[in-house]
Tab-separated table of C-alpha atoms (C1' of nucleotides) in Angstrom:
chain	number	residue	atom	x	y	z
Q	1	UNK	CA	-0.192	0.260	0.082
Q	2	UNK	CA	1.861	2.831	-0.858
Q	3	UNK	CA	0.871	6.332	-0.567
Q	4	UNK	CA	-0.191	8.472	-3.220
Q	5	UNK	CA	2.328	10.618	-3.662
Q	6	UNK	CA	6.083	10.031	-2.553
Q	7	UNK	CA	7.340	10.920	0.374
Q	8	UNK	CA	9.912	13.485	-0.392
Q	9	UNK	CA	7.008	15.579	-2.427
Q	10	UNK	CA	5.015	15.184	0.891
Q	11	UNK	CA	7.504	16.630	2.886
Q	12	UNK	CA	8.263	19.583	0.557
Q	13	UNK	CA	4.766	19.945	0.486
Q	14	UNK	CA	3.643	20.147	4.335
Q	15	UNK	CA	6.352	22.402	5.011
Q	16	UNK	CA	5.283	24.859	2.346
Q	17	UNK	CA	2.040	24.913	3.888
Q	18	UNK	CA	3.377	25.200	7.609
Q	19	UNK	CA	6.325	27.729	6.589
Q	20	UNK	CA	3.687	30.097	4.798
Q	21	UNK	CA	1.426	30.327	7.742
Q	22	UNK	CA	3.593	30.493	10.287
Q	23	UNK	CA	7.408	30.730	9.979
Q	24	UNK	CA	10.809	29.186	8.975
Q	25	UNK	CA	12.094	29.318	12.941
Q	26	UNK	CA	8.685	28.280	14.402
Q	27	UNK	CA	8.072	25.304	12.400
Q	28	UNK	CA	9.997	22.201	13.590
Q	29	UNK	CA	11.377	18.944	11.700
Q	30	UNK	CA	9.991	17.155	14.121
Q	31	UNK	CA	6.503	19.010	13.195
Q	32	UNK	CA	6.960	18.459	9.486
Q	33	UNK	CA	7.170	14.787	10.054
Q	34	UNK	CA	4.696	14.013	12.159
Q	35	UNK	CA	2.271	16.147	9.349
Q	36	UNK	CA	3.860	13.873	6.506
Q	37	UNK	CA	3.486	10.747	8.808
Q	38	UNK	CA	7.085	9.652	8.695
Q	39	UNK	CA	9.889	9.563	11.008
Q	40	UNK	CA	13.209	11.730	11.327
Q	41	UNK	CA	15.371	9.749	9.863
Q	42	UNK	CA	13.640	9.738	6.919
Q	43	UNK	CA	13.137	13.090	6.385
Q	44	UNK	CA	17.242	13.367	6.552
Q	45	UNK	CA	17.416	10.496	3.895
Q	46	UNK	CA	15.840	13.586	1.543
Q	47	UNK	CA	16.932	16.678	3.197
Q	48	UNK	CA	20.469	16.778	4.492
Q	49	UNK	CA	19.561	19.603	6.691
Q	50	UNK	CA	15.934	22.445	7.360
Q	51	UNK	CA	17.699	24.590	5.379
Q	52	UNK	CA	17.837	22.328	2.477
Q	53	UNK	CA	14.298	21.908	3.142
Q	54	UNK	CA	13.344	25.467	2.644
Q	55	UNK	CA	15.470	25.939	-0.290
Q	56	UNK	CA	13.333	23.103	-2.072
Q	57	UNK	CA	10.218	24.632	-0.780
Q	58	UNK	CA	11.276	27.349	-2.591
Q	59	UNK	CA	12.682	26.213	-6.086
Q	60	UNK	CA	9.060	24.021	-6.015
Q	61	UNK	CA	7.250	26.847	-5.181
Q	62	UNK	CA	8.587	29.289	-7.450
Q	63	UNK	CA	7.455	27.236	-10.232
Q	64	UNK	CA	4.072	26.522	-8.863
Q	65	UNK	CA	3.780	30.429	-8.261
Q	66	UNK	CA	5.046	31.576	-11.680
Q	67	UNK	CA	2.963	28.941	-13.846
Q	68	UNK	CA	0.188	29.090	-11.032
Q	69	UNK	CA	-0.833	32.574	-9.564
Q	70	UNK	CA	1.184	34.448	-11.402
Q	71	UNK	CA	0.326	32.776	-15.164
Q	72	UNK	CA	-3.418	32.693	-14.206
Q	73	UNK	CA	-3.494	36.072	-13.233
Q	74	UNK	CA	-1.502	37.225	-16.313
Q	75	UNK	CA	-3.683	35.660	-18.557
Q	76	UNK	CA	-3.296	36.731	-21.928
Q	77	UNK	CA	-6.933	36.954	-23.194
Q	78	UNK	CA	-6.981	39.701	-21.356
Q	79	UNK	CA	-6.016	43.357	-22.232
Q	80	UNK	CA	-2.437	43.800	-20.926
Q	81	UNK	CA	-3.766	46.640	-18.528
Q	82	UNK	CA	-6.742	44.412	-17.379
Q	83	UNK	CA	-4.621	41.317	-15.953
Q	84	UNK	CA	-3.085	43.729	-13.678
Q	85	UNK	CA	-6.256	44.145	-12.014
Q	86	UNK	CA	-6.381	40.578	-12.191
Q	87	UNK	CA	-3.775	40.065	-10.256
Q	88	UNK	CA	-5.237	42.057	-7.407
Q	89	UNK	CA	-8.112	39.567	-7.913
Q	90	UNK	CA	-6.377	36.872	-7.716
Q	91	UNK	CA	-4.329	37.583	-4.452
Q	92	UNK	CA	-7.448	39.040	-3.154
Q	93	UNK	CA	-9.289	35.616	-2.976
Q	94	UNK	CA	-6.300	33.625	-2.697
Q	95	UNK	CA	-5.771	35.316	0.970
Q	96	UNK	CA	-9.556	35.639	1.605
Q	97	UNK	CA	-10.091	31.879	1.029
Q	98	UNK	CA	-7.112	31.029	3.207
Q	99	UNK	CA	-8.141	33.693	6.194
Q	100	UNK	CA	-11.915	31.452	5.803
Q	101	UNK	CA	-10.187	28.265	6.159
Q	102	UNK	CA	-7.399	28.845	9.115
Q	103	UNK	CA	-8.896	32.489	10.387
Q	104	UNK	CA	-5.853	34.216	9.527
Q	105	UNK	CA	-4.188	35.489	6.471
Q	106	UNK	CA	-0.409	34.131	5.663
Q	107	UNK	CA	0.565	36.739	3.336
Q	108	UNK	CA	2.899	35.968	0.491
Q	109	UNK	CA	5.284	32.747	1.565
Q	110	UNK	CA	8.291	35.105	-0.768
Q	111	UNK	CA	7.219	37.235	1.170
Q	112	UNK	CA	7.238	36.186	4.373
Q	113	UNK	CA	10.589	34.009	3.833
Q	114	UNK	CA	12.199	36.912	2.560
Q	115	UNK	CA	11.641	39.296	5.468
Q	116	UNK	CA	12.547	36.544	8.110
Q	117	UNK	CA	15.546	35.257	6.312
Q	118	UNK	CA	17.243	37.785	3.950
Q	119	UNK	CA	19.693	38.921	6.511
Q	120	UNK	CA	20.518	35.791	7.619
Q	121	UNK	CA	21.188	33.548	4.664
Q	122	UNK	CA	22.580	35.089	1.205
Q	123	UNK	CA	21.886	32.676	-0.950
Q	124	UNK	CA	17.954	32.239	0.338
Q	125	UNK	CA	17.983	35.908	0.186
Q	126	UNK	CA	19.305	35.899	-3.808
Q	127	UNK	CA	16.841	32.663	-4.751
Q	128	UNK	CA	13.953	34.828	-3.054
Q	129	UNK	CA	14.979	37.679	-4.965
Q	130	UNK	CA	15.136	35.538	-8.091
Q	131	UNK	CA	11.521	34.934	-7.607
Q	132	UNK	CA	10.692	38.107	-7.242
Q	133	UNK	CA	12.416	39.195	-10.338
Q	134	UNK	CA	10.736	36.562	-12.560
Q	135	UNK	CA	7.138	38.059	-11.213
Q	136	UNK	CA	8.308	41.803	-11.825
Q	137	UNK	CA	9.278	40.487	-15.701
Q	138	UNK	CA	5.739	39.264	-15.895
Q	139	UNK	CA	4.764	42.946	-14.967
Q	140	UNK	CA	7.261	44.580	-17.123
Q	141	UNK	CA	6.115	41.779	-20.202
Q	142	UNK	CA	2.466	42.881	-19.584
Q	143	UNK	CA	3.674	46.824	-19.942
Q	144	UNK	CA	5.369	46.136	-22.557
Q	145	UNK	CA	2.831	44.810	-24.455
Q	146	UNK	CA	0.125	47.897	-23.467
Q	147	UNK	CA	2.836	50.596	-24.654
Q	148	UNK	CA	2.849	48.226	-27.990
Q	149	UNK	CA	-0.783	48.514	-28.131
Q	150	UNK	CA	-0.309	52.371	-27.503
Q	151	UNK	CA	-3.034	51.834	-24.211
Q	152	UNK	CA	-0.426	53.530	-22.493
Q	153	UNK	CA	2.312	56.287	-22.494
Q	154	UNK	CA	6.170	55.084	-22.840
Q	155	UNK	CA	7.370	54.732	-19.475
Q	156	UNK	CA	9.994	52.422	-17.814
Q	157	UNK	CA	8.420	49.280	-18.076
Q	158	UNK	CA	11.290	47.384	-15.974
Q	159	UNK	CA	10.946	50.114	-13.100
Q	160	UNK	CA	7.379	50.568	-13.237
Q	161	UNK	CA	7.065	46.948	-13.083
Q	162	UNK	CA	9.068	46.586	-9.956
Q	163	UNK	CA	6.900	49.119	-8.403
Q	164	UNK	CA	4.221	47.502	-9.089
Q	165	UNK	CA	5.883	44.587	-7.525
Q	166	UNK	CA	6.348	46.446	-4.552
Q	167	UNK	CA	2.770	47.921	-4.092
Q	168	UNK	CA	1.540	44.001	-4.405
Q	169	UNK	CA	3.786	43.279	-1.352
Q	170	UNK	CA	2.785	46.001	0.516
Q	171	UNK	CA	-0.684	45.613	0.484
Q	172	UNK	CA	-0.408	41.595	2.063
Q	173	UNK	CA	1.848	43.033	4.137
Q	174	UNK	CA	-0.963	45.353	5.411
Q	175	UNK	CA	-3.568	43.116	4.809
Q	176	UNK	CA	-2.069	40.569	7.021
Q	177	UNK	CA	-1.170	43.551	9.696
Q	178	UNK	CA	-4.868	44.083	9.601
Q	179	UNK	CA	-6.063	40.436	9.263
Q	180	UNK	CA	-8.354	41.711	6.294
Q	181	UNK	CA	-8.298	40.541	3.205
Q	182	UNK	CA	-10.782	43.558	1.809
Q	183	UNK	CA	-7.517	45.766	2.427
Q	184	UNK	CA	-5.977	44.661	-0.627
Q	185	UNK	CA	-9.365	45.033	-2.754
Q	186	UNK	CA	-9.830	48.556	-1.403
Q	187	UNK	CA	-6.476	49.551	-2.059
Q	188	UNK	CA	-5.867	47.701	-5.375
Q	189	UNK	CA	-7.266	49.956	-7.879
Q	190	UNK	CA	-4.035	51.762	-7.527
Q	191	UNK	CA	-1.748	49.184	-9.026
Q	192	UNK	CA	-2.652	49.624	-12.670
Q	193	UNK	CA	-1.791	53.528	-12.299
Q	194	UNK	CA	1.529	52.813	-10.859
Q	195	UNK	CA	4.192	54.940	-13.558
Q	196	UNK	CA	7.795	55.381	-13.043
Q	197	UNK	CA	8.622	57.442	-16.832
Q	198	UNK	CA	11.803	56.776	-18.561
Q	199	UNK	CA	14.827	58.846	-17.826
Q	200	UNK	CA	15.886	61.490	-19.860
Q	201	UNK	CA	19.917	61.892	-20.326
F	1	UNK	CA	29.616	52.232	38.876
F	2	UNK	CA	26.263	52.265	37.686
F	3	UNK	CA	25.593	51.510	34.354
F	4	UNK	CA	24.705	54.698	31.628
F	5	UNK	CA	21.123	53.215	31.012
F	6	UNK	CA	19.264	51.210	33.200
F	7	UNK	CA	18.767	47.723	32.840
F	8	UNK	CA	14.960	47.513	31.793
F	9	UNK	CA	16.419	49.950	28.940
F	10	UNK	CA	19.064	48.040	27.904
F	11	UNK	CA	17.702	44.960	27.320
F	12	UNK	CA	14.924	46.842	25.549
F	13	UNK	CA	17.117	48.472	22.917
F	14	UNK	CA	19.547	45.577	22.837
F	15	UNK	CA	16.359	43.284	22.171
F	16	UNK	CA	14.876	45.947	19.286
F	17	UNK	CA	18.444	46.126	17.339
F	18	UNK	CA	18.680	42.130	17.446
F	19	UNK	CA	15.280	41.909	16.579
F	20	UNK	CA	15.196	44.319	13.888
F	21	UNK	CA	18.426	42.644	12.436
F	22	UNK	CA	17.885	38.924	12.419
F	23	UNK	CA	13.941	37.479	13.775
F	24	UNK	CA	12.061	37.534	16.690
F	25	UNK	CA	12.673	33.674	16.955
F	26	UNK	CA	15.915	33.507	15.829
F	27	UNK	CA	17.324	35.579	18.876
F	28	UNK	CA	17.387	33.950	22.173
F	29	UNK	CA	16.683	35.337	25.391
F	30	UNK	CA	20.446	34.175	26.240
F	31	UNK	CA	21.825	36.473	23.710
F	32	UNK	CA	19.736	39.069	24.481
F	33	UNK	CA	21.427	39.112	28.451
F	34	UNK	CA	24.646	38.487	26.794
F	35	UNK	CA	24.383	41.698	24.731
F	36	UNK	CA	23.058	43.224	27.723
F	37	UNK	CA	25.905	42.056	30.452
F	38	UNK	CA	23.218	40.703	32.576
F	39	UNK	CA	22.021	37.270	33.714
F	40	UNK	CA	19.004	35.428	32.760
F	41	UNK	CA	17.271	35.998	36.105
F	42	UNK	CA	17.937	39.538	35.791
F	43	UNK	CA	16.223	39.275	32.622
F	44	UNK	CA	13.140	37.561	34.374
F	45	UNK	CA	12.543	40.641	37.020
F	46	UNK	CA	11.498	42.715	34.167
F	47	UNK	CA	9.774	40.631	31.952
F	48	UNK	CA	7.472	37.837	32.755
F	49	UNK	CA	8.153	36.380	29.348
F	50	UNK	CA	9.973	37.184	25.609
F	51	UNK	CA	6.576	37.263	24.845
F	52	UNK	CA	6.420	40.360	27.117
F	53	UNK	CA	9.936	41.849	25.857
F	54	UNK	CA	8.787	41.847	21.934
F	55	UNK	CA	5.595	43.477	22.802
F	56	UNK	CA	7.560	46.255	24.921
F	57	UNK	CA	9.963	46.663	22.125
F	58	UNK	CA	7.074	47.399	19.957
F	59	UNK	CA	5.146	49.871	22.180
F	60	UNK	CA	8.635	51.562	22.810
F	61	UNK	CA	9.520	51.979	19.164
F	62	UNK	CA	6.404	52.512	18.079
F	63	UNK	CA	6.570	55.889	20.105
F	64	UNK	CA	10.356	56.543	18.767
F	65	UNK	CA	9.471	55.860	14.958
F	66	UNK	CA	5.996	58.105	15.378
F	67	UNK	CA	8.453	61.069	17.044
F	68	UNK	CA	11.425	59.703	15.212
F	69	UNK	CA	11.431	58.767	11.324
F	70	UNK	CA	8.129	59.776	10.838
F	71	UNK	CA	7.946	62.741	12.167
F	72	UNK	CA	11.008	64.088	10.983
F	73	UNK	CA	10.026	62.935	7.454
F	74	UNK	CA	6.577	64.654	7.414
F	75	UNK	CA	8.798	68.014	8.509
F	76	UNK	CA	5.783	70.715	8.245
F	77	UNK	CA	8.113	72.994	6.994
F	78	UNK	CA	7.794	71.546	3.831
F	79	UNK	CA	5.269	71.683	1.604
F	80	UNK	CA	2.654	68.734	2.064
F	81	UNK	CA	3.653	66.980	-0.839
F	82	UNK	CA	7.551	67.393	-0.745
F	83	UNK	CA	7.244	65.391	2.345
F	84	UNK	CA	5.861	62.088	1.288
F	85	UNK	CA	9.148	62.589	-1.132
F	86	UNK	CA	11.170	62.838	2.044
F	87	UNK	CA	9.863	59.848	3.442
F	88	UNK	CA	11.653	57.935	0.852
F	89	UNK	CA	14.668	59.897	1.474
F	90	UNK	CA	14.514	58.927	5.066
F	91	UNK	CA	13.610	55.507	4.405
F	92	UNK	CA	16.712	55.241	1.787
F	93	UNK	CA	18.947	56.417	4.128
F	94	UNK	CA	17.851	54.592	6.919
F	95	UNK	CA	18.122	51.206	4.974
F	96	UNK	CA	21.938	52.505	3.225
F	97	UNK	CA	23.507	53.709	6.799
F	98	UNK	CA	22.522	50.430	8.002
F	99	UNK	CA	23.860	48.291	5.388
F	100	UNK	CA	27.047	50.097	5.400
F	101	UNK	CA	27.524	49.251	9.112
F	102	UNK	CA	26.131	45.602	8.994
F	103	UNK	CA	26.461	44.424	5.319
F	104	UNK	CA	22.662	44.429	5.234
F	105	UNK	CA	19.723	45.769	4.925
F	106	UNK	CA	17.396	44.924	7.637
F	107	UNK	CA	14.031	46.195	6.279
F	108	UNK	CA	11.188	47.646	8.510
F	109	UNK	CA	11.141	46.549	12.363
F	110	UNK	CA	7.663	46.609	12.014
F	111	UNK	CA	6.837	44.758	9.014
F	112	UNK	CA	9.125	42.549	9.783
F	113	UNK	CA	7.615	41.684	13.001
F	114	UNK	CA	4.004	41.886	11.165
F	115	UNK	CA	4.907	38.887	8.633
F	116	UNK	CA	6.790	36.697	11.237
F	117	UNK	CA	3.842	36.878	14.362
F	118	UNK	CA	0.744	37.943	12.533
F	119	UNK	CA	-1.070	34.502	12.259
F	120	UNK	CA	0.486	33.641	15.676
F	121	UNK	CA	-0.126	36.064	17.844
F	122	UNK	CA	-3.279	38.357	17.739
F	123	UNK	CA	-2.390	40.353	20.112
F	124	UNK	CA	1.215	41.172	18.587
F	125	UNK	CA	-0.647	41.597	15.260
F	126	UNK	CA	-3.140	44.361	16.618
F	127	UNK	CA	-0.393	46.465	17.844
F	128	UNK	CA	1.831	46.009	14.712
F	129	UNK	CA	-1.186	46.806	12.706
F	130	UNK	CA	-2.444	50.278	15.613
F	131	UNK	CA	1.577	50.940	14.995
F	132	UNK	CA	0.697	51.131	10.566
F	133	UNK	CA	-3.160	53.178	11.494
F	134	UNK	CA	-0.980	56.063	13.126
F	135	UNK	CA	1.846	56.103	9.825
F	136	UNK	CA	-1.148	56.001	7.835
F	137	UNK	CA	-2.819	59.021	9.294
F	138	UNK	CA	0.182	60.884	9.141
F	139	UNK	CA	0.016	60.908	5.444
F	140	UNK	CA	-3.248	61.083	5.574
F	141	UNK	CA	-3.203	64.193	7.093
F	142	UNK	CA	-0.475	65.437	5.007
F	143	UNK	CA	-2.733	64.785	1.775
F	144	UNK	CA	-5.643	66.966	3.262
F	145	UNK	CA	-3.145	69.447	3.795
F	146	UNK	CA	-2.153	69.523	0.529
F	147	UNK	CA	-5.863	68.939	-0.797
F	148	UNK	CA	-6.699	72.261	1.294
F	149	UNK	CA	-4.274	74.534	-0.367
F	150	UNK	CA	-5.447	73.360	-3.615
F	151	UNK	CA	-2.171	71.607	-4.241
F	152	UNK	CA	-3.880	67.923	-5.692
F	153	UNK	CA	-7.437	67.319	-6.513
F	154	UNK	CA	-9.245	66.031	-3.693
F	155	UNK	CA	-9.873	62.199	-3.415
F	156	UNK	CA	-9.701	59.194	-0.883
F	157	UNK	CA	-7.154	60.395	1.387
F	158	UNK	CA	-7.340	57.626	4.068
F	159	UNK	CA	-7.121	54.930	0.893
F	160	UNK	CA	-4.736	56.746	-0.696
F	161	UNK	CA	-2.631	57.111	2.576
F	162	UNK	CA	-3.045	53.158	3.107
F	163	UNK	CA	-1.688	52.871	0.015
F	164	UNK	CA	1.233	54.888	0.123
F	165	UNK	CA	2.092	53.369	3.518
F	166	UNK	CA	1.684	49.761	1.675
F	167	UNK	CA	3.970	50.820	-1.172
F	168	UNK	CA	6.567	52.138	1.076
F	169	UNK	CA	6.642	48.706	3.468
F	170	UNK	CA	6.583	47.504	-0.094
F	171	UNK	CA	10.041	49.094	-1.179
F	172	UNK	CA	11.646	48.354	1.759
F	173	UNK	CA	10.520	44.293	1.415
F	174	UNK	CA	12.301	43.891	-2.068
F	175	UNK	CA	15.436	46.519	-1.075
F	176	UNK	CA	15.755	43.934	1.463
F	177	UNK	CA	15.110	40.959	-0.665
F	178	UNK	CA	17.523	42.533	-3.123
F	179	UNK	CA	19.495	43.590	-0.615
F	180	UNK	CA	20.419	47.000	-2.269
F	181	UNK	CA	18.609	50.898	-0.631
F	182	UNK	CA	19.325	52.120	-4.666
F	183	UNK	CA	16.123	50.252	-5.253
F	184	UNK	CA	13.998	52.475	-2.347
F	185	UNK	CA	15.534	55.737	-4.401
F	186	UNK	CA	14.928	54.253	-8.099
F	187	UNK	CA	11.295	53.704	-7.145
F	188	UNK	CA	10.507	56.075	-5.110
F	189	UNK	CA	9.279	58.909	-6.921
F	190	UNK	CA	6.159	56.674	-7.752
F	191	UNK	CA	5.126	57.241	-4.145
F	192	UNK	CA	3.773	60.193	-3.959
F	193	UNK	CA	1.988	60.014	-7.627
F	194	UNK	CA	-0.493	57.370	-5.788
F	195	UNK	CA	-4.180	58.388	-5.819
F	196	UNK	CA	-7.345	56.523	-4.922
F	197	UNK	CA	-10.141	58.375	-5.858
F	198	UNK	CA	-13.231	58.898	-4.062
F	199	UNK	CA	-15.519	56.579	-4.037
F	200	UNK	CA	-19.162	58.045	-5.862
F	201	UNK	CA	-22.669	56.931	-4.820
G	1	DA	C1'	16.502	-16.096	-6.016
G	2	DT	C1'	19.745	-12.882	-4.960
G	3	DG	C1'	22.318	-9.090	-4.166
G	4	DA	C1'	22.792	-4.171	-4.250
G	5	DT	C1'	20.115	-0.027	-3.404
G	6	DA	C1'	16.741	2.693	-1.963
G	7	DA	C1'	13.623	4.151	1.555
G	8	DT	C1'	12.195	3.985	6.582
G	9	DT	C1'	12.328	2.978	11.312
G	10	DG	C1'	12.908	4.342	16.163
G	11	DA	C1'	16.264	4.884	19.300
G	12	DC	C1'	19.449	8.368	20.567
G	13	DC	C1'	22.862	13.021	21.074
G	14	DG	C1'	24.552	17.308	22.534
G	15	DG	C1'	22.755	21.559	23.087
G	16	DC	C1'	20.013	25.428	23.147
G	17	DC	C1'	15.451	27.009	24.418
G	18	DG	C1'	12.499	29.981	27.328
G	19	DG	C1'	12.072	30.128	32.040
G	20	DT	C1'	12.430	29.319	37.510
G	21	DC	C1'	14.533	29.953	41.585
G	22	DA	C1'	16.798	30.597	46.116
G	23	DA	C1'	20.277	33.506	47.897
G	24	DA	C1'	23.347	37.305	47.685
G	25	DT	C1'	23.811	41.895	46.998
G	26	DG	C1'	22.328	47.203	46.387
G	27	DC	C1'	20.450	50.913	48.219
G	28	DA	C1'	17.381	53.780	50.478
G	29	DA	C1'	14.177	55.247	54.266
G	30	DG	C1'	13.311	55.534	59.096
W	1	DC	C1'	22.092	50.513	62.418
W	2	DT	C1'	18.176	48.536	60.620
W	3	DT	C1'	14.292	47.161	57.908
W	4	DG	C1'	12.288	45.631	53.643
W	5	DC	C1'	12.253	46.304	48.918
W	6	DA	C1'	14.657	46.535	44.054
W	7	DT	C1'	17.873	44.135	42.134
W	8	DT	C1'	20.951	40.548	40.486
W	9	DT	C1'	23.671	36.089	40.593
W	10	DG	C1'	24.559	31.613	38.712
W	11	DA	C1'	23.363	27.284	39.053
W	12	DC	C1'	19.372	24.724	37.797
W	13	DC	C1'	15.104	22.480	34.740
W	14	DG	C1'	12.472	19.646	31.614
W	15	DG	C1'	11.593	19.700	26.779
W	16	DC	C1'	12.412	20.766	22.581
W	17	DC	C1'	15.477	21.904	18.400
W	18	DG	C1'	18.289	20.153	14.506
W	19	DG	C1'	20.596	16.220	13.290
W	20	DT	C1'	22.644	11.115	13.718
W	21	DC	C1'	22.715	6.333	13.048
W	22	DA	C1'	22.538	1.446	13.327
W	23	DA	C1'	19.329	-1.949	11.871
W	24	DT	C1'	15.454	-3.159	9.378
W	25	DT	C1'	12.135	-3.380	5.641
W	26	DA	C1'	10.786	-2.367	0.483
W	27	DT	C1'	12.071	-2.412	-4.098
W	28	DC	C1'	14.061	-3.471	-8.447
W	29	DA	C1'	17.252	-5.228	-11.761
W	30	DT	C1'	19.857	-9.434	-12.721
DNA sequence: ATGATAATTGACCGGCCGGTCAAATGCAAG
DNA sequence: CTTGCATTTGACCGGCCGGTCAATTATCAT
């Protein structure tokens, strides 16, 4: 009687959920093992250390995020600037549904980890930063498309994209602090209006 | 030979710095005691628990923040909308100087703590949220002043203020993930252009 | 069937965690 | 000088932390 998912995968998924809803430091190996119904030795068969686990979690869910939430939000069927509104919707519903389940807003896994461990582990920091960069690139491509189509005026699309991502992360942070997903909705309309102009030299 | 500062104050300040540069969970009582040159029993004479310490840290530095960084940034001698640019400057120099000293960007103490413990302790979460609310109020008052003076069009000043705070926290988050204070500078110009319009019913 | 390897078990480790306590000391008021 | 309280000391606690290991069991290619 094999388990549906293989052990390694189950560990990663349990860890991801726990890290996301609490914090890296607060979730212990023991707890992860219990939740994955395995023994500690088995955990260390797959991961040399807790740090290697969080690396795997980040790697795995960076892809999931890019291909899931982000890809879905940046639906190419929508007009470019509508996609940006759609990001807000996606973020809102994600946080909302999680609150309905657990009673609190987990925030963004990557944002949480970035603030918790950026100063303590430069490799993890760089990994998290890469996740943000690729999300920013999605925004940038969308903006470039909008410029091409003449929907918006030319702008510094890379900087604007980064600014939009910053605003999104900030919204989620504030929503988490208020434990109210409505914050995202209430303030979301400003996202697509952010503009950073091209430098003129 | 008494110490310059009394013990309780020294504990709070050591803890504040450590929490800010690392994380709540990562910094132990023992370490705080060592850095404050006291024994554990002395610590527990002043604080019933670690949690009570972080409450004191938040309380104390919420005031410091409001009267220090925030008050300084919102310099009433400046035209209202210039103050908002000044907030960016203040945030930039603060993070920059800290990086020059420690090699990394600590981010915002309140943002860090909010993401780390909001889901785990509702009282702390509410405390952090109150800090954000009072910062938001500063933005709002500034916006109201600008509207009064006819510098900007009427707007939903409360929502816009919250949006500005979100953006600021997002900038700091991204800068921390990139470990580069220049992010704040590069994207800062968009802060004062954020607008959320009044609802029309 | 056999042998190698992958996976799993469960007991174990040193060390650190937050927290406690009785005893000693500092200090100030009477 | 004494009383009484605030402060500080340093040893101590149980429990959990991340991590190890030898032994067992499942898997699979030959």
